[in-house]
Amino acid sequence: MALEKALLTNTATNERVLVLFNPEEYTLKQDVNYARASVPGLSAPLIQFVNGNQQTLQMELLVDTYEEHKDGDRVVNRAGDDVRTLTKKITDLMKIDGSLHAPPVALFTWGSLAFSCVVQSVSQKFTMFMPSGIPVRARLDVSFGEFLNAELEAREVKRETADYSKLHVVTQG
């Protein structure tokens, strides 16, 4: 069985960036906001849910062009190519797309993980060079922010109004 490669897809253009070496680990983070009201005499404030925050996915990606890499029959890069051509495909996901007036939404997939997101930050560290000085290996610390479609969430999450009392009719038997 072949090792499944992680894939980053620009959903606006369907351009795919194949991650040549899968991450060793990744971190998913999510938190929520609560309003706090201090009441004199209580040992802790009263809290009320306000909203959820964007989930984030963080990982380190290794990008390498020292050797030739293929995606099926398609050559991803030739041996010794400048690795910045691959890192640029990832950092370009933070640039404003003129037709969208915003950076594009991306989809990071790897095995059972499918994360609809925007690229929030990328830190590039170049770690291997050809004798000519051309970089051929880089480590990218990437942070993706979850992208939620408001209409889809409104249909999927069934919310009830907390302000109304509920009536239950109970009969004998």
GROMACS .gro file of C-alpha atoms in nm:
model
  173
    1MET     CA    1   0.000   0.000   0.000
    2ALA     CA    2   0.142   0.339  -0.103
    3LEU     CA    3   0.191   0.614   0.152
    4GLU     CA    4  -0.079   0.877   0.107
    5LYS     CA    5   0.065   1.223   0.056
    6ALA     CA    6  -0.078   1.535   0.214
    7LEU     CA    7  -0.230   1.775  -0.037
    8LEU     CA    8  -0.306   2.148  -0.025
    9THR     CA    9  -0.561   2.264  -0.284
   10ASN     CA   10  -0.650   2.621  -0.382
   11THR     CA   11  -1.031   2.588  -0.407
   12ALA     CA   12  -1.060   2.896  -0.633
   13THR     CA   13  -0.822   2.764  -0.903
   14ASN     CA   14  -0.808   2.391  -0.812
   15GLU     CA   15  -0.427   2.417  -0.819
   16ARG     CA   16  -0.282   2.142  -0.604
   17VAL     CA   17   0.037   2.151  -0.399
   18LEU     CA   18   0.155   1.801  -0.316
   19VAL     CA   19   0.340   1.789   0.014
   20LEU     CA   20   0.649   1.585  -0.071
   21PHE     CA   21   0.709   1.465   0.286
   22ASN     CA   22   0.417   1.421   0.521
   23PRO     CA   23   0.421   1.609   0.852
   24GLU     CA   24   0.545   1.422   1.158
   25GLU     CA   25   0.266   1.573   1.364
   26TYR     CA   26   0.001   1.842   1.358
   27THR     CA   27  -0.187   2.043   1.616
   28LEU     CA   28  -0.558   2.128   1.607
   29LYS     CA   29  -0.663   2.407   1.841
   30GLN     CA   30  -1.005   2.547   1.922
   31ASP     CA   31  -1.141   2.766   2.196
   32VAL     CA   32  -1.457   2.959   2.279
   33ASN     CA   33  -1.533   3.300   2.434
   34TYR     CA   34  -1.734   3.352   2.749
   35ALA     CA   35  -1.852   3.683   2.894
   36ARG     CA   36  -1.778   3.715   3.264
   37ALA     CA   37  -1.982   3.918   3.510
   38SER     CA   38  -1.839   3.979   3.854
   39VAL     CA   39  -2.097   3.978   4.129
   40PRO     CA   40  -1.995   4.104   4.476
   41GLY     CA   41  -2.003   3.825   4.731
   42LEU     CA   42  -1.959   3.537   4.483
   43SER     CA   43  -1.636   3.340   4.477
   44ALA     CA   44  -1.625   3.332   4.096
   45PRO     CA   45  -1.777   3.538   3.815
   46LEU     CA   46  -2.091   3.431   3.635
   47ILE     CA   47  -2.017   3.322   3.279
   48GLN     CA   48  -2.223   3.315   2.961
   49PHE     CA   49  -2.125   3.170   2.624
   50VAL     CA   50  -2.065   3.441   2.360
   51ASN     CA   51  -1.921   3.269   2.052
   52GLY     CA   52  -1.676   3.013   1.926
   53ASN     CA   53  -1.339   3.100   1.777
   54GLN     CA   54  -1.183   2.979   1.458
   55GLN     CA   55  -1.021   2.636   1.480
   56THR     CA   56  -0.654   2.634   1.377
   57LEU     CA   57  -0.434   2.364   1.227
   58GLN     CA   58  -0.059   2.403   1.273
   59MET     CA   59   0.223   2.189   1.134
   60GLU     CA   60   0.571   2.183   0.993
   61LEU     CA   61   0.601   2.089   0.627
   62LEU     CA   62   0.925   1.973   0.467
   63VAL     CA   63   0.964   2.081   0.104
   64ASP     CA   64   1.252   1.935  -0.096
   65THR     CA   65   1.377   1.961  -0.454
   66TYR     CA   66   1.717   1.795  -0.406
   67GLU     CA   67   1.582   1.488  -0.588
   68GLU     CA   68   1.315   1.457  -0.857
   69HIS     CA   69   0.961   1.402  -0.726
   70LYS     CA   70   0.654   1.284  -0.916
   71ASP     CA   71   0.279   1.290  -0.858
   72GLY     CA   72   0.183   0.982  -1.055
   73ASP     CA   73   0.319   1.047  -1.405
   74ARG     CA   74   0.348   1.424  -1.348
   75VAL     CA   75   0.691   1.556  -1.248
   76VAL     CA   76   0.648   1.786  -0.947
   77ASN     CA   77   1.008   1.904  -0.963
   78ARG     CA   78   1.338   1.810  -1.121
   79ALA     CA   79   1.645   1.736  -0.910
   80GLY     CA   80   1.817   2.059  -0.805
   81ASP     CA   81   1.525   2.292  -0.883
   82ASP     CA   82   1.493   2.601  -0.663
   83VAL     CA   83   1.273   2.496  -0.370
   84ARG     CA   84   1.128   2.849  -0.354
   85THR     CA   85   0.907   2.762  -0.654
   86LEU     CA   86   0.726   2.513  -0.427
   87THR     CA   87   0.723   2.731  -0.115
   88LYS     CA   88   0.580   3.018  -0.323
   89LYS     CA   89   0.277   2.806  -0.413
   90ILE     CA   90   0.199   2.782  -0.041
   91THR     CA   91   0.277   3.146   0.048
   92ASP     CA   92   0.073   3.264  -0.254
   93LEU     CA   93  -0.234   3.129  -0.071
   94MET     CA   94  -0.202   3.435   0.156
   95LYS     CA   95  -0.213   3.683  -0.136
   96ILE     CA   96  -0.532   3.861  -0.231
   97ASP     CA   97  -0.702   3.707  -0.533
   98GLY     CA   98  -0.832   3.993  -0.749
   99SER     CA   99  -1.154   3.812  -0.840
  100LEU     CA  100  -1.228   3.719  -0.478
  101HIS     CA  101  -1.099   4.042  -0.313
  102ALA     CA  102  -0.946   3.815  -0.049
  103PRO     CA  103  -0.697   3.531  -0.026
  104PRO     CA  104  -0.843   3.204  -0.158
  105VAL     CA  105  -0.991   2.930   0.055
  106ALA     CA  106  -0.774   2.621   0.064
  107LEU     CA  107  -0.839   2.257   0.145
  108PHE     CA  108  -0.574   2.060   0.333
  109THR     CA  109  -0.627   1.685   0.302
  110TRP     CA  110  -0.426   1.396   0.438
  111GLY     CA  111  -0.581   1.058   0.499
  112SER     CA  112  -0.905   1.114   0.689
  113LEU     CA  113  -0.822   1.479   0.769
  114ALA     CA  114  -0.998   1.731   0.544
  115PHE     CA  115  -0.961   2.090   0.667
  116SER     CA  116  -1.126   2.377   0.479
  117CYS     CA  117  -0.911   2.676   0.564
  118VAL     CA  118  -0.724   2.993   0.486
  119VAL     CA  119  -0.348   3.014   0.524
  120GLN     CA  120  -0.283   3.246   0.818
  121SER     CA  121   0.095   3.236   0.846
  122VAL     CA  122   0.401   3.069   0.696
  123SER     CA  123   0.754   3.083   0.833
  124GLN     CA  124   1.019   2.953   0.591
  125LYS     CA  125   1.357   2.812   0.695
  126PHE     CA  126   1.590   2.707   0.412
  127THR     CA  127   1.814   2.421   0.526
  128MET     CA  128   1.997   2.277   0.223
  129PHE     CA  129   2.165   2.443  -0.076
  130MET     CA  130   2.326   2.347  -0.404
  131PRO     CA  131   2.693   2.456  -0.454
  132SER     CA  132   2.556   2.749  -0.658
  133GLY     CA  133   2.361   2.872  -0.353
  134ILE     CA  134   2.018   2.767  -0.482
  135PRO     CA  135   1.804   2.643  -0.189
  136VAL     CA  136   1.673   2.286  -0.237
  137ARG     CA  137   1.520   2.209   0.104
  138ALA     CA  138   1.297   2.413   0.334
  139ARG     CA  139   1.097   2.368   0.651
  140LEU     CA  140   0.770   2.561   0.662
  141ASP     CA  141   0.587   2.631   0.987
  142VAL     CA  142   0.232   2.677   0.861
  143SER     CA  143  -0.080   2.787   1.042
  144PHE     CA  144  -0.419   2.732   0.880
  145GLY     CA  145  -0.739   2.896   1.005
  146GLU     CA  146  -1.068   2.710   0.968
  147PHE     CA  147  -1.300   2.845   0.699
  148LEU     CA  148  -1.669   2.802   0.776
  149ASN     CA  149  -1.945   2.871   0.529
  150ALA     CA  150  -2.210   3.064   0.728
  151GLU     CA  151  -2.503   2.927   0.525
  152LEU     CA  152  -2.385   2.567   0.568
  153GLU     CA  153  -2.337   2.610   0.944
  154ALA     CA  154  -2.684   2.767   0.978
  155ARG     CA  155  -2.839   2.461   0.809
  156GLU     CA  156  -2.634   2.204   1.004
  157VAL     CA  157  -2.649   2.347   1.357
  158LYS     CA  158  -3.002   2.328   1.495
  159ARG     CA  159  -3.040   2.615   1.738
  160GLU     CA  160  -3.330   2.665   1.972
  161THR     CA  161  -3.422   2.992   2.132
  162ALA     CA  162  -3.329   2.984   2.500
  163ASP     CA  163  -3.573   3.263   2.589
  164TYR     CA  164  -3.891   3.061   2.535
  165SER     CA  165  -4.031   2.815   2.784
  166LYS     CA  166  -4.128   2.473   2.658
  167LEU     CA  167  -4.463   2.310   2.714
  168HIS     CA  168  -4.495   1.934   2.767
  169VAL     CA  169  -4.838   1.774   2.798
  170VAL     CA  170  -4.836   1.477   3.033
  171THR     CA  171  -5.127   1.237   3.042
  172GLN     CA  172  -5.205   0.946   3.270
  173GLY     CA  173  -5.067   0.609   3.160
   0.00000   0.00000   0.00000
